[in-house]
Amino acid sequence: MLEDVIKDKCGVFGIWGVENASQYAYLALHNLQHRGQEHCGIVSKSPRTFYRYYGEGIVQDAFSKKILEKLRGNAALGHVRYRTEGSSNIKNAQPIYADTKNGKVAIAHNGEFANWKRAREKVKELGHIFQTNSDTEIVLANFAFAPKESIEEIIRYSFRKIKPSYSIGILTENELIGIRDPRGVRPLVIGKLGNAYAIASETCAFDIIGAKYIDEVKRGEMVTINDAGLKRIQLSPPEKERLACIFEHVYIAMPNSFSFGSKYTNSVIRKEFGKQLAREHPADADVVVPVSDSGNSAALGYSEESKIPFDFGLTRSHYIGRTFIEPTQQLRDAKVKKKHSVDKSVVEEKRIVLVDDSIVRGTTSKKLIQIIRDAGAKEIHVRISSPPYKYGCYLGVDTHDKKKLIAYTQEDNEKIKKFINADSLGYLSLEGMLKNEFLSKEGFCTHCFDGIKKISRR
Amino acid sequence: MLEDVIKDKCGVFGIWGVENASQYAYLALHNLQHRGQEHCGIVSKSPRTFYRYYGEGIVQDAFSKKILEKLRGNAALGHVRYRTEGSSNIKNAQPIYADTKNGKVAIAHNGEFANWKRAREKVKELGHIFQTNSDTEIVLANFAFAPKESIEEIIRYSFRKIKPSYSIGILTENELIGIRDPRGVRPLVIGKLGNAYAIASETCAFDIIGAKYIDEVKRGEMVTINDAGLKRIQLSPPEKERLACIFEHVYIAMPNSFSFGSKYTNSVIRKEFGKQLAREHPADADVVVPVSDSGNSAALGYSEESKIPFDFGLTRSHYIGRTFIEPTQQLRDAKVKKKHSVDKSVVEEKRIVLVDDSIVRGTTSKKLIQIIRDAGAKEIHVRISSPPYKYGCYLGVDTHDKKKLIAYTQEDNEKIKKFINADSLGYLSLEGMLKNEFLSKEGFCTHCFDGIKKISRR
Amino acid sequence: MLEDVIKDKCGVFGIWGVENASQYAYLALHNLQHRGQEHCGIVSKSPRTFYRYYGEGIVQDAFSKKILEKLRGNAALGHVRYRTEGSSNIKNAQPIYADTKNGKVAIAHNGEFANWKRAREKVKELGHIFQTNSDTEIVLANFAFAPKESIEEIIRYSFRKIKPSYSIGILTENELIGIRDPRGVRPLVIGKLGNAYAIASETCAFDIIGAKYIDEVKRGEMVTINDAGLKRIQLSPPEKERLACIFEHVYIAMPNSFSFGSKYTNSVIRKEFGKQLAREHPADADVVVPVSDSGNSAALGYSEESKIPFDFGLTRSHYIGRTFIEPTQQLRDAKVKKKHSVDKSVVEEKRIVLVDDSIVRGTTSKKLIQIIRDAGAKEIHVRISSPPYKYGCYLGVDTHDKKKLIAYTQEDNEKIKKFINADSLGYLSLEGMLKNEFLSKEGFCTHCFDGIKKISRR
Amino acid sequence: MLEDVIKDKCGVFGIWGVENASQYAYLALHNLQHRGQEHCGIVSKSPRTFYRYYGEGIVQDAFSKKILEKLRGNAALGHVRYRTEGSSNIKNAQPIYADTKNGKVAIAHNGEFANWKRAREKVKELGHIFQTNSDTEIVLANFAFAPKESIEEIIRYSFRKIKPSYSIGILTENELIGIRDPRGVRPLVIGKLGNAYAIASETCAFDIIGAKYIDEVKRGEMVTINDAGLKRIQLSPPEKERLACIFEHVYIAMPNSFSFGSKYTNSVIRKEFGKQLAREHPADADVVVPVSDSGNSAALGYSEESKIPFDFGLTRSHYIGRTFIEPTQQLRDAKVKKKHSVDKSVVEEKRIVLVDDSIVRGTTSKKLIQIIRDAGAKEIHVRISSPPYKYGCYLGVDTHDKKKLIAYTQEDNEKIKKFINADSLGYLSLEGMLKNEFLSKEGFCTHCFDGIKKISRR
């Protein structure tokens, strides 16, 4: 994934029952940082008070010791998010906090309500004001309009007309709540740390704080965490068909995270994608080179299956600063090169299999192929460990504009191959992808590849 | 005013009908900076889109050229605010923007609704969620709950149960609106620039952009500005008694601003306060020294009336940075000295009349008097150009906690004199203050001095 | 002084014999901040080690608590400096530190060696390398080339071929040294704090740390401070004629500093300049208005002598941030207005005497006069409390380029008057300036006014 | 390499003959960033003027567009450096610039003069003052003391008593010079870009600007670059025995750089180290896991030779911010985990071969092994692709303090194994390392492994 285009919407983490809970959130958000680097926020709660802080950029830059110390209490909810065009406004940072007739509440959301336009208009009609650009506020509006009953009933009311996708953490005055939509589109997992419980978008968030991954939040489930421990309620019956986002397995989630109930980390799944890719699109070549780091696991799999040796032909810089000064015309490919360096000894005079997880716009691929060619590669056979990324996402990954997707704008793969100037190009087939034995068998959303929308936008 | 305690809540500025409107807002907010230094924000509007940006600190540090350029359009609304304890959160920054059933809207508020607690509960009951700590949101809630009618009716509905104080700027999709409460507590003025109109908390905001001050927004009035020009509507009949904040004249507003319809700038009014102070509390002294810059005008007046020469015995530093490192114990009065320096030649062997506009906690006064004494002053006669600041404010100036006010905690002025270690202490009387010929005759709120609340908090 | 052009080169402070000496330097430099805002630096010394830190901007922004804590030891030397064109390089920051055959040493300089070009070439010939653009390094070079003898002899050697001006602080392994040139051009004073001693460019630096001003460093004197106390040596016989910089009295030094042995602070001297100005250039006017804050004292004097009332017609902003965004064409006078605001009630329909200490380029004066006129002033009579600033300085104030000085480029005062668009213009005469009774009688350099160079540049 | 301890001293880059030369330096330094992240600097030269700028942190954060534009001219010299304890002072930033009798000059150094103590004292005796802590200044001192002759003679004089190691770039008024010591300890290479030439510490610096690597600067050679092109002079006869730093091949240099004349990039050499390691220390294991990214190539080699599959068991975070907040006691291994995450599916129930290039203190290794064990690894066999790092470096890599090296403090490898809690531990033998066929045959310094000093420190 040439990661300047597709970015997952968010990462969520919540914990209840540890001293200095905000410190746990800080660390966990660091391990979820790949899910969003524009804004981050933490809301913490002492018995009586909510504290909150929001910053720009990555967690390690936005939070200071002083700020963390002010975020007191034994419960915390955190969020990272990425930039959507035209809305780089810190008021959109999450967790969104609100003081409502049903109590104080903070909410952190990963996903996108398929029917958000309609749902937004409806709560606007009821008098809700949207202070953020986020559909997340719809839930808060419902929360506030709900009759004063048990928290379970309030939550049920809040989500009754909301269509997936959503994986949401809610911090109320009395509990931490995790909710996942009945289709299970976006991930949400439960961890345990001593007597405390936590929820997170990915299991890697638990690793850094020493918590143990115990289960997914189930489809349509609401988990409630407070001093009494963990309570699990099936809020709505799970839909027959799960629609877990296959792209989490392909690219979004960390390789060492367990996603969607698979017993295997994503790296294992991705390696198998690579093996299948090798079966479907063999190549007569000398070396398998991953686009680091997104193509690493698939490339290993391709190599294992094809018996073509794996090697690091591209090195990724560790030193990316806040701003990169656009160089003059003569230096125009510096922008790609500042991130990726070619290893001449690995590629020179070689026939390369270049493995990546996907191609989005194609422009970066084109440049990358050029600099590998400049380093002396004889042939470059591009292999992509997922089908053509053609239709973008309507459920929470920011690629609404299909017209920017090369697989959408180009007639066929031959045209894409020409555009990026590869010697050959092979994509993993949709069937090949889905028969991966390490995937859970419960069903996936594959809209970005096949364009089929199974959730109504109304 | 030893200005680390009393701070006015906010400054508001709006303009409609100029290219690069956000640049005008930027400059105007700079000239309103004394009304709040914690957060600042600008919302601008092109024909179809609202843009917004919020920053910490002063306007010149928070905004960059790049940001201003992104705040496109011919209309803009801006706001500066100060810190209230425990709520230093950028989500509280204004103008608050909302997308509502009655359209998109941004609102910037100066003041405090006397009945905000009750009003807040009421709209919460209706389902409104408070995302900020500000009472301003109540208006937005009402705006959204209002029946869809003309903007005039929506505004009327929004304010129908709101008690003063408020001076508010509202930017909607079709107009810029300025509203002032029927008591006229906080200021709001109208300016003209070519064919465009602007509103601001003070006339000094017009000076920097070259606009002409044409009138106050009247009590209970709503002014509507759009491409058709300026329209003025009496939204609610003005209350018989105006309750303009006398403390704006005393301290808050810039000396060169015209406040509350007076034909004279505040410096003229303050000078007259000083004259009356000289009449009420003469002193046998050698030199009149202002606490710069807050006591400047009153000190000039005192000098003119008493014939005691005026001189600058205290110099104020121009170089106050972002953070001041607390010095070690031996250097403990450095904190006062970093801002104020004494001129020995002016005070040595002299009997000083030290003039300031008010005493709040008394701790800074005490230190200041000590450093003047250390410089050799023989006697220090403190003269305050307003009555004892005893009851704080319930209408928008942040001194709710009376217990921090020395005039409240000390039995009488003699005790205050002793605490600050002055040779004598004289406050301007309430009557003396109000008979100032340069004041408009329409009535003032003097609660901070006499404790009388004329607006119900229910 | 419209202070964007003439800026004094530097401020110096040193102290020996207090715990946390760097904290004292930090505070003292804050009070010397008007002498330079580009770079600042502190070198401290524990028994065996030198510590140093340099930063950009003002002291309060450049130093943090953490940094001050690392600057350990009981002795410290600090420096502030301003920008010279084309050399905004942090390597030029002072105190310059060096490890030499004659020991470790740090040096902080205020002044400019009249013969620096020649002197620089000479030590370059000996093999010295200039790592800064500063002439200060010449002394360090000499220090290192000096035979190993007593520190007195080394210092004597170091300065033997250096022509004024210089006021220098030197921190060696064994003492803190203060040196002033035999002409006494730039200031340097001695303070006492308990058993410790300090040196500084101005007495105001002592005020903030609670030290007592005890004397000037005499012309040609070297004062040595260490644990044994203060030792004073006449390093070179003082020249017959002192050449103290009269411009320190006029503008550079703080109003509350005692400069050049006068028993009166500069505010007293400046007030007398104002009185004499009133005698030489009376005006038929209604009010005397200072350009704040540089014209304050002179305006008071003018008022006192002329019996025309003094008033604040211009207000200076306290909120100047790091960067000011250049506004669009329509807002082009915003740059002056962001600093100075006019008080309409003070100036409208009035004949104004506008008092300032000097006019440099004239461009800001012109704009300032225009905004006062726009506010309704009937007549503006500009009075300058020093002679025409015509020749700049060759001894340490950055105005080498005469061609930028309006008094140099314009034929006569009539032309200047027309350029700035004043109704009349009067400068204090050189004779009038020098007969000021509060000045020490020992002689001044008046080169910037009369062009006479009494120190050879060879 | 757990890279928080051993860091190479510096990276150097120079170019002559391109417009906007400073932009090339900016990009090249980015690709040399692994050689130093504390300070960076660029000196550029237009026909008549030198420009310079120094900043803290990484190049992308320290330089802005504005700054680069001010660094005008067709020639530039740049430098990155790392922190040495106690000297984090920006005055130590390089290239050091000086104005000398032999002209203006800037110098950028990688290496450490073995005899720097003595050499430093000598030039101090001659009168040189050391303004930095760097031994580099010795060369500048010599440059300035040299008789005025041809640049070749001046350079010859400057280095005549300097003992290796040094690889130095010098920018004078008339040329860019690259010099390498007669032992060839540290690297320096020559590149060509159109008609222009460049020098750099590593070939990867050329890749990003599109330059072609043409040769090493030879041992004892001086290359001179100006508008006339490239001139190469043997400044001193090369010593019989080359002493190239073997640790550049092991860890310091980028995997895709060509070092010390090898025709193969370091990744190829490192892979061969891994193969030999597998031969010397086979393991009965299931998977070979690199410590990413330092162990990547060696791990690939180990896998290839041993036929044990390679896999990514550790993932390295891309999001390391400026400061990491030390977590509370309960979270104490978070510091390792914020950088490295384990992939449970890869390591659980597996016997792991964990490959890294070296062990320095051992503390990070110990923690890393623990978190892999916590993830369920059955056995962990540590394999290090170089001999025990026992004696540190006296020629320019910052590990002077042997007492911090676990291989030095522990009696034998068994003790190290116990300390880090590995199941087995194997180091590549010195002989095994040196017989690597991809290494140039000309001789290496292996002092850090065997403690043999071949260059006198006197």
PDB file of C-alpha atoms in Angstrom, chain C residues 2-175:
ATOM      1  CA  LEU C   2      10.211  53.775  15.844  1.00  0.00           C
ATOM      2  CA  GLU C   3      12.168  50.859  16.916  1.00  0.00           C
ATOM      3  CA  ASP C   4      12.411  48.700  13.847  1.00  0.00           C
ATOM      4  CA  VAL C   5      15.641  50.192  12.693  1.00  0.00           C
ATOM      5  CA  ILE C   6      18.042  51.353  15.360  1.00  0.00           C
ATOM      6  CA  LYS C   7      18.778  48.690  17.868  1.00  0.00           C
ATOM      7  CA  ASP C   8      21.526  48.570  20.384  1.00  0.00           C
ATOM      8  CA  LYS C   9      23.927  45.798  19.833  1.00  0.00           C
ATOM      9  CA  CYS C  10      23.746  43.974  23.099  1.00  0.00           C
ATOM     10  CA  GLY C  11      23.158  43.523  26.768  1.00  0.00           C
ATOM     11  CA  VAL C  12      25.610  41.908  29.158  1.00  0.00           C
ATOM     12  CA  PHE C  13      25.174  40.476  32.645  1.00  0.00           C
ATOM     13  CA  GLY C  14      27.497  38.508  34.917  1.00  0.00           C
ATOM     14  CA  ILE C  15      27.337  37.325  38.493  1.00  0.00           C
ATOM     15  CA  TRP C  16      29.695  35.419  40.785  1.00  0.00           C
ATOM     16  CA  GLY C  17      28.936  33.928  44.169  1.00  0.00           C
ATOM     17  CA  VAL C  18      25.289  32.860  44.262  1.00  0.00           C
ATOM     18  CA  GLU C  19      23.709  29.442  44.062  1.00  0.00           C
ATOM     19  CA  ASN C  20      21.863  28.820  40.813  1.00  0.00           C
ATOM     20  CA  ALA C  21      23.657  31.715  39.216  1.00  0.00           C
ATOM     21  CA  SER C  22      22.044  30.977  35.861  1.00  0.00           C
ATOM     22  CA  GLN C  23      18.630  31.849  37.300  1.00  0.00           C
ATOM     23  CA  TYR C  24      19.904  35.295  38.179  1.00  0.00           C
ATOM     24  CA  ALA C  25      21.257  35.675  34.684  1.00  0.00           C
ATOM     25  CA  TYR C  26      17.924  34.595  33.232  1.00  0.00           C
ATOM     26  CA  LEU C  27      16.049  37.284  35.167  1.00  0.00           C
ATOM     27  CA  ALA C  28      18.629  39.969  34.558  1.00  0.00           C
ATOM     28  CA  LEU C  29      18.650  39.281  30.826  1.00  0.00           C
ATOM     29  CA  HIS C  30      14.864  39.629  30.835  1.00  0.00           C
ATOM     30  CA  ASN C  31      15.325  43.148  32.139  1.00  0.00           C
ATOM     31  CA  LEU C  32      17.971  43.801  29.474  1.00  0.00           C
ATOM     32  CA  GLN C  33      15.775  42.356  26.756  1.00  0.00           C
ATOM     33  CA  HIS C  34      15.260  45.785  25.130  1.00  0.00           C
ATOM     34  CA  ARG C  35      18.963  45.619  24.177  1.00  0.00           C
ATOM     35  CA  GLY C  36      18.482  42.628  21.872  1.00  0.00           C
ATOM     36  CA  GLN C  37      15.802  40.126  20.983  1.00  0.00           C
ATOM     37  CA  GLU C  38      17.365  37.838  18.435  1.00  0.00           C
ATOM     38  CA  HIS C  39      19.658  35.529  20.323  1.00  0.00           C
ATOM     39  CA  CYS C  40      20.404  35.001  23.966  1.00  0.00           C
ATOM     40  CA  GLY C  41      22.884  32.849  25.783  1.00  0.00           C
ATOM     41  CA  ILE C  42      24.086  31.950  29.246  1.00  0.00           C
ATOM     42  CA  VAL C  43      27.391  30.340  30.210  1.00  0.00           C
ATOM     43  CA  SER C  44      27.581  29.108  33.791  1.00  0.00           C
ATOM     44  CA  LYS C  45      30.431  27.637  35.755  1.00  0.00           C
ATOM     45  CA  SER C  46      30.639  25.140  38.561  1.00  0.00           C
ATOM     46  CA  PRO C  47      34.036  24.726  40.205  1.00  0.00           C
ATOM     47  CA  ARG C  48      35.317  22.581  37.371  1.00  0.00           C
ATOM     48  CA  THR C  49      32.998  22.818  34.453  1.00  0.00           C
ATOM     49  CA  PHE C  50      31.529  25.380  32.085  1.00  0.00           C
ATOM     50  CA  TYR C  51      27.947  24.912  30.874  1.00  0.00           C
ATOM     51  CA  ARG C  52      26.393  26.847  28.044  1.00  0.00           C
ATOM     52  CA  TYR C  53      23.150  27.273  26.212  1.00  0.00           C
ATOM     53  CA  TYR C  54      22.060  29.514  23.355  1.00  0.00           C
ATOM     54  CA  GLY C  55      18.597  30.148  22.014  1.00  0.00           C
ATOM     55  CA  GLU C  56      16.645  32.223  19.535  1.00  0.00           C
ATOM     56  CA  GLY C  57      14.205  34.974  20.413  1.00  0.00           C
ATOM     57  CA  ILE C  58      13.549  36.413  23.823  1.00  0.00           C
ATOM     58  CA  VAL C  59      14.916  34.920  27.017  1.00  0.00           C
ATOM     59  CA  GLN C  60      11.560  33.785  28.350  1.00  0.00           C
ATOM     60  CA  ASP C  61      10.933  31.716  25.238  1.00  0.00           C
ATOM     61  CA  ALA C  62      14.458  30.400  24.716  1.00  0.00           C
ATOM     62  CA  PHE C  63      15.136  29.005  28.190  1.00  0.00           C
ATOM     63  CA  SER C  64      13.202  26.264  29.959  1.00  0.00           C
ATOM     64  CA  LYS C  65      13.364  25.132  33.569  1.00  0.00           C
ATOM     65  CA  LYS C  66      15.192  22.020  32.437  1.00  0.00           C
ATOM     66  CA  ILE C  67      17.825  24.023  30.629  1.00  0.00           C
ATOM     67  CA  LEU C  68      18.378  26.407  33.547  1.00  0.00           C
ATOM     68  CA  GLU C  69      18.827  23.454  35.866  1.00  0.00           C
ATOM     69  CA  LYS C  70      21.548  22.084  33.628  1.00  0.00           C
ATOM     70  CA  LEU C  71      23.364  25.437  33.696  1.00  0.00           C
ATOM     71  CA  ARG C  72      24.827  24.676  37.081  1.00  0.00           C
ATOM     72  CA  GLY C  73      27.198  26.575  39.291  1.00  0.00           C
ATOM     73  CA  ASN C  74      27.680  29.746  41.273  1.00  0.00           C
ATOM     74  CA  ALA C  75      28.826  31.947  38.442  1.00  0.00           C
ATOM     75  CA  ALA C  76      27.137  32.908  35.205  1.00  0.00           C
ATOM     76  CA  LEU C  77      27.602  35.225  32.262  1.00  0.00           C
ATOM     77  CA  GLY C  78      24.707  36.115  29.960  1.00  0.00           C
ATOM     78  CA  HIS C  79      24.104  38.050  26.783  1.00  0.00           C
ATOM     79  CA  VAL C  80      21.288  39.269  24.561  1.00  0.00           C
ATOM     80  CA  ARG C  81      21.837  40.446  21.012  1.00  0.00           C
ATOM     81  CA  TYR C  82      19.879  41.737  18.079  1.00  0.00           C
ATOM     82  CA  ARG C  83      19.946  40.920  14.413  1.00  0.00           C
ATOM     83  CA  THR C  84      22.470  42.422  12.043  1.00  0.00           C
ATOM     84  CA  GLU C  85      21.488  42.038   8.460  1.00  0.00           C
ATOM     85  CA  GLY C  86      22.552  38.807   6.828  1.00  0.00           C
ATOM     86  CA  SER C  87      23.997  37.206   9.909  1.00  0.00           C
ATOM     87  CA  SER C  88      21.076  35.684  11.683  1.00  0.00           C
ATOM     88  CA  ASN C  89      23.108  32.702  12.713  1.00  0.00           C
ATOM     89  CA  ILE C  90      22.998  31.083  16.090  1.00  0.00           C
ATOM     90  CA  LYS C  91      26.741  30.501  15.928  1.00  0.00           C
ATOM     91  CA  ASN C  92      27.026  34.273  16.448  1.00  0.00           C
ATOM     92  CA  ALA C  93      25.205  34.061  19.755  1.00  0.00           C
ATOM     93  CA  GLN C  94      27.196  35.108  22.804  1.00  0.00           C
ATOM     94  CA  PRO C  95      28.793  34.643  25.357  1.00  0.00           C
ATOM     95  CA  ILE C  96      31.408  33.155  23.070  1.00  0.00           C
ATOM     96  CA  TYR C  97      33.121  30.308  24.874  1.00  0.00           C
ATOM     97  CA  ALA C  98      36.618  29.071  24.182  1.00  0.00           C
ATOM     98  CA  ASP C  99      39.099  26.579  25.488  1.00  0.00           C
ATOM     99  CA  THR C 100      42.520  28.246  25.201  1.00  0.00           C
ATOM    100  CA  LYS C 101      46.049  27.733  26.358  1.00  0.00           C
ATOM    101  CA  ASN C 102      45.314  30.374  28.956  1.00  0.00           C
ATOM    102  CA  GLY C 103      42.337  28.459  30.234  1.00  0.00           C
ATOM    103  CA  LYS C 104      38.670  28.214  29.514  1.00  0.00           C
ATOM    104  CA  VAL C 105      36.906  31.487  29.010  1.00  0.00           C
ATOM    105  CA  ALA C 106      33.549  32.951  28.020  1.00  0.00           C
ATOM    106  CA  ILE C 107      33.120  36.484  26.780  1.00  0.00           C
ATOM    107  CA  ALA C 108      30.104  38.738  26.322  1.00  0.00           C
ATOM    108  CA  HIS C 109      30.464  42.016  24.518  1.00  0.00           C
ATOM    109  CA  ASN C 110      28.563  45.237  24.090  1.00  0.00           C
ATOM    110  CA  GLY C 111      30.138  47.660  21.671  1.00  0.00           C
ATOM    111  CA  GLU C 112      32.111  47.710  18.483  1.00  0.00           C
ATOM    112  CA  PHE C 113      35.845  48.063  18.046  1.00  0.00           C
ATOM    113  CA  ALA C 114      36.362  51.120  15.861  1.00  0.00           C
ATOM    114  CA  ASN C 115      39.409  49.414  14.370  1.00  0.00           C
ATOM    115  CA  TRP C 116      37.880  45.984  14.105  1.00  0.00           C
ATOM    116  CA  LYS C 117      38.588  45.497  10.423  1.00  0.00           C
ATOM    117  CA  ARG C 118      42.288  46.051  10.831  1.00  0.00           C
ATOM    118  CA  ALA C 119      42.434  44.216  14.148  1.00  0.00           C
ATOM    119  CA  ARG C 120      40.614  41.275  12.666  1.00  0.00           C
ATOM    120  CA  GLU C 121      43.026  41.040   9.778  1.00  0.00           C
ATOM    121  CA  LYS C 122      45.943  41.140  12.195  1.00  0.00           C
ATOM    122  CA  VAL C 123      44.846  38.232  14.317  1.00  0.00           C
ATOM    123  CA  LYS C 124      43.854  36.317  11.230  1.00  0.00           C
ATOM    124  CA  GLU C 125      47.423  36.746  10.067  1.00  0.00           C
ATOM    125  CA  LEU C 126      48.541  35.204  13.338  1.00  0.00           C
ATOM    126  CA  GLY C 127      46.402  32.191  12.571  1.00  0.00           C
ATOM    127  CA  HIS C 128      43.165  32.920  14.342  1.00  0.00           C
ATOM    128  CA  ILE C 129      40.042  31.558  12.731  1.00  0.00           C
ATOM    129  CA  PHE C 130      36.857  33.547  12.995  1.00  0.00           C
ATOM    130  CA  GLN C 131      33.935  31.274  13.613  1.00  0.00           C
ATOM    131  CA  THR C 132      31.520  34.143  14.256  1.00  0.00           C
ATOM    132  CA  ASN C 133      30.929  37.389  12.432  1.00  0.00           C
ATOM    133  CA  SER C 134      31.625  39.221  15.641  1.00  0.00           C
ATOM    134  CA  ASP C 135      34.582  41.465  16.424  1.00  0.00           C
ATOM    135  CA  THR C 136      34.440  40.035  19.935  1.00  0.00           C
ATOM    136  CA  GLU C 137      36.511  37.093  18.785  1.00  0.00           C
ATOM    137  CA  ILE C 138      39.501  39.389  18.333  1.00  0.00           C
ATOM    138  CA  VAL C 139      39.760  39.650  22.108  1.00  0.00           C
ATOM    139  CA  LEU C 140      39.536  35.889  22.463  1.00  0.00           C
ATOM    140  CA  ALA C 141      42.276  35.492  19.884  1.00  0.00           C
ATOM    141  CA  ASN C 142      44.504  37.887  21.791  1.00  0.00           C
ATOM    142  CA  PHE C 143      43.641  36.133  25.033  1.00  0.00           C
ATOM    143  CA  ALA C 144      44.888  32.885  23.544  1.00  0.00           C
ATOM    144  CA  PHE C 145      47.985  34.379  21.962  1.00  0.00           C
ATOM    145  CA  ALA C 146      48.947  36.190  25.180  1.00  0.00           C
ATOM    146  CA  PRO C 147      51.970  34.903  27.119  1.00  0.00           C
ATOM    147  CA  LYS C 148      50.941  32.785  30.085  1.00  0.00           C
ATOM    148  CA  GLU C 149      51.068  35.256  32.914  1.00  0.00           C
ATOM    149  CA  SER C 150      48.717  36.631  35.491  1.00  0.00           C
ATOM    150  CA  ILE C 151      45.151  37.130  34.358  1.00  0.00           C
ATOM    151  CA  GLU C 152      45.714  40.871  34.648  1.00  0.00           C
ATOM    152  CA  GLU C 153      48.578  40.686  32.188  1.00  0.00           C
ATOM    153  CA  ILE C 154      46.658  38.456  29.855  1.00  0.00           C
ATOM    154  CA  ILE C 155      43.747  40.865  29.823  1.00  0.00           C
ATOM    155  CA  ARG C 156      46.052  43.814  29.358  1.00  0.00           C
ATOM    156  CA  TYR C 157      47.623  42.027  26.399  1.00  0.00           C
ATOM    157  CA  SER C 158      44.247  41.122  24.974  1.00  0.00           C
ATOM    158  CA  PHE C 159      43.080  44.709  24.785  1.00  0.00           C
ATOM    159  CA  ARG C 160      46.338  46.470  24.023  1.00  0.00           C
ATOM    160  CA  LYS C 161      45.556  47.162  20.395  1.00  0.00           C
ATOM    161  CA  ILE C 162      41.804  47.328  20.601  1.00  0.00           C
ATOM    162  CA  LYS C 163      40.100  50.657  20.148  1.00  0.00           C
ATOM    163  CA  PRO C 164      36.783  51.465  21.757  1.00  0.00           C
ATOM    164  CA  SER C 165      33.952  50.895  22.061  1.00  0.00           C
ATOM    165  CA  TYR C 166      33.703  47.973  24.412  1.00  0.00           C
ATOM    166  CA  SER C 167      32.033  46.998  27.620  1.00  0.00           C
ATOM    167  CA  ILE C 168      32.796  43.366  28.187  1.00  0.00           C
ATOM    168  CA  GLY C 169      32.105  40.614  30.667  1.00  0.00           C
ATOM    169  CA  ILE C 170      34.564  37.730  30.847  1.00  0.00           C
ATOM    170  CA  LEU C 171      34.093  34.535  32.803  1.00  0.00           C
ATOM    171  CA  THR C 172      37.306  32.625  33.367  1.00  0.00           C
ATOM    172  CA  GLU C 173      38.021  29.561  35.446  1.00  0.00           C
ATOM    173  CA  ASN C 174      38.865  31.737  38.432  1.00  0.00           C
ATOM    174  CA  GLU C 175      36.953  34.980  38.164  1.00  0.00           C
TER     175      GLU C 175
END
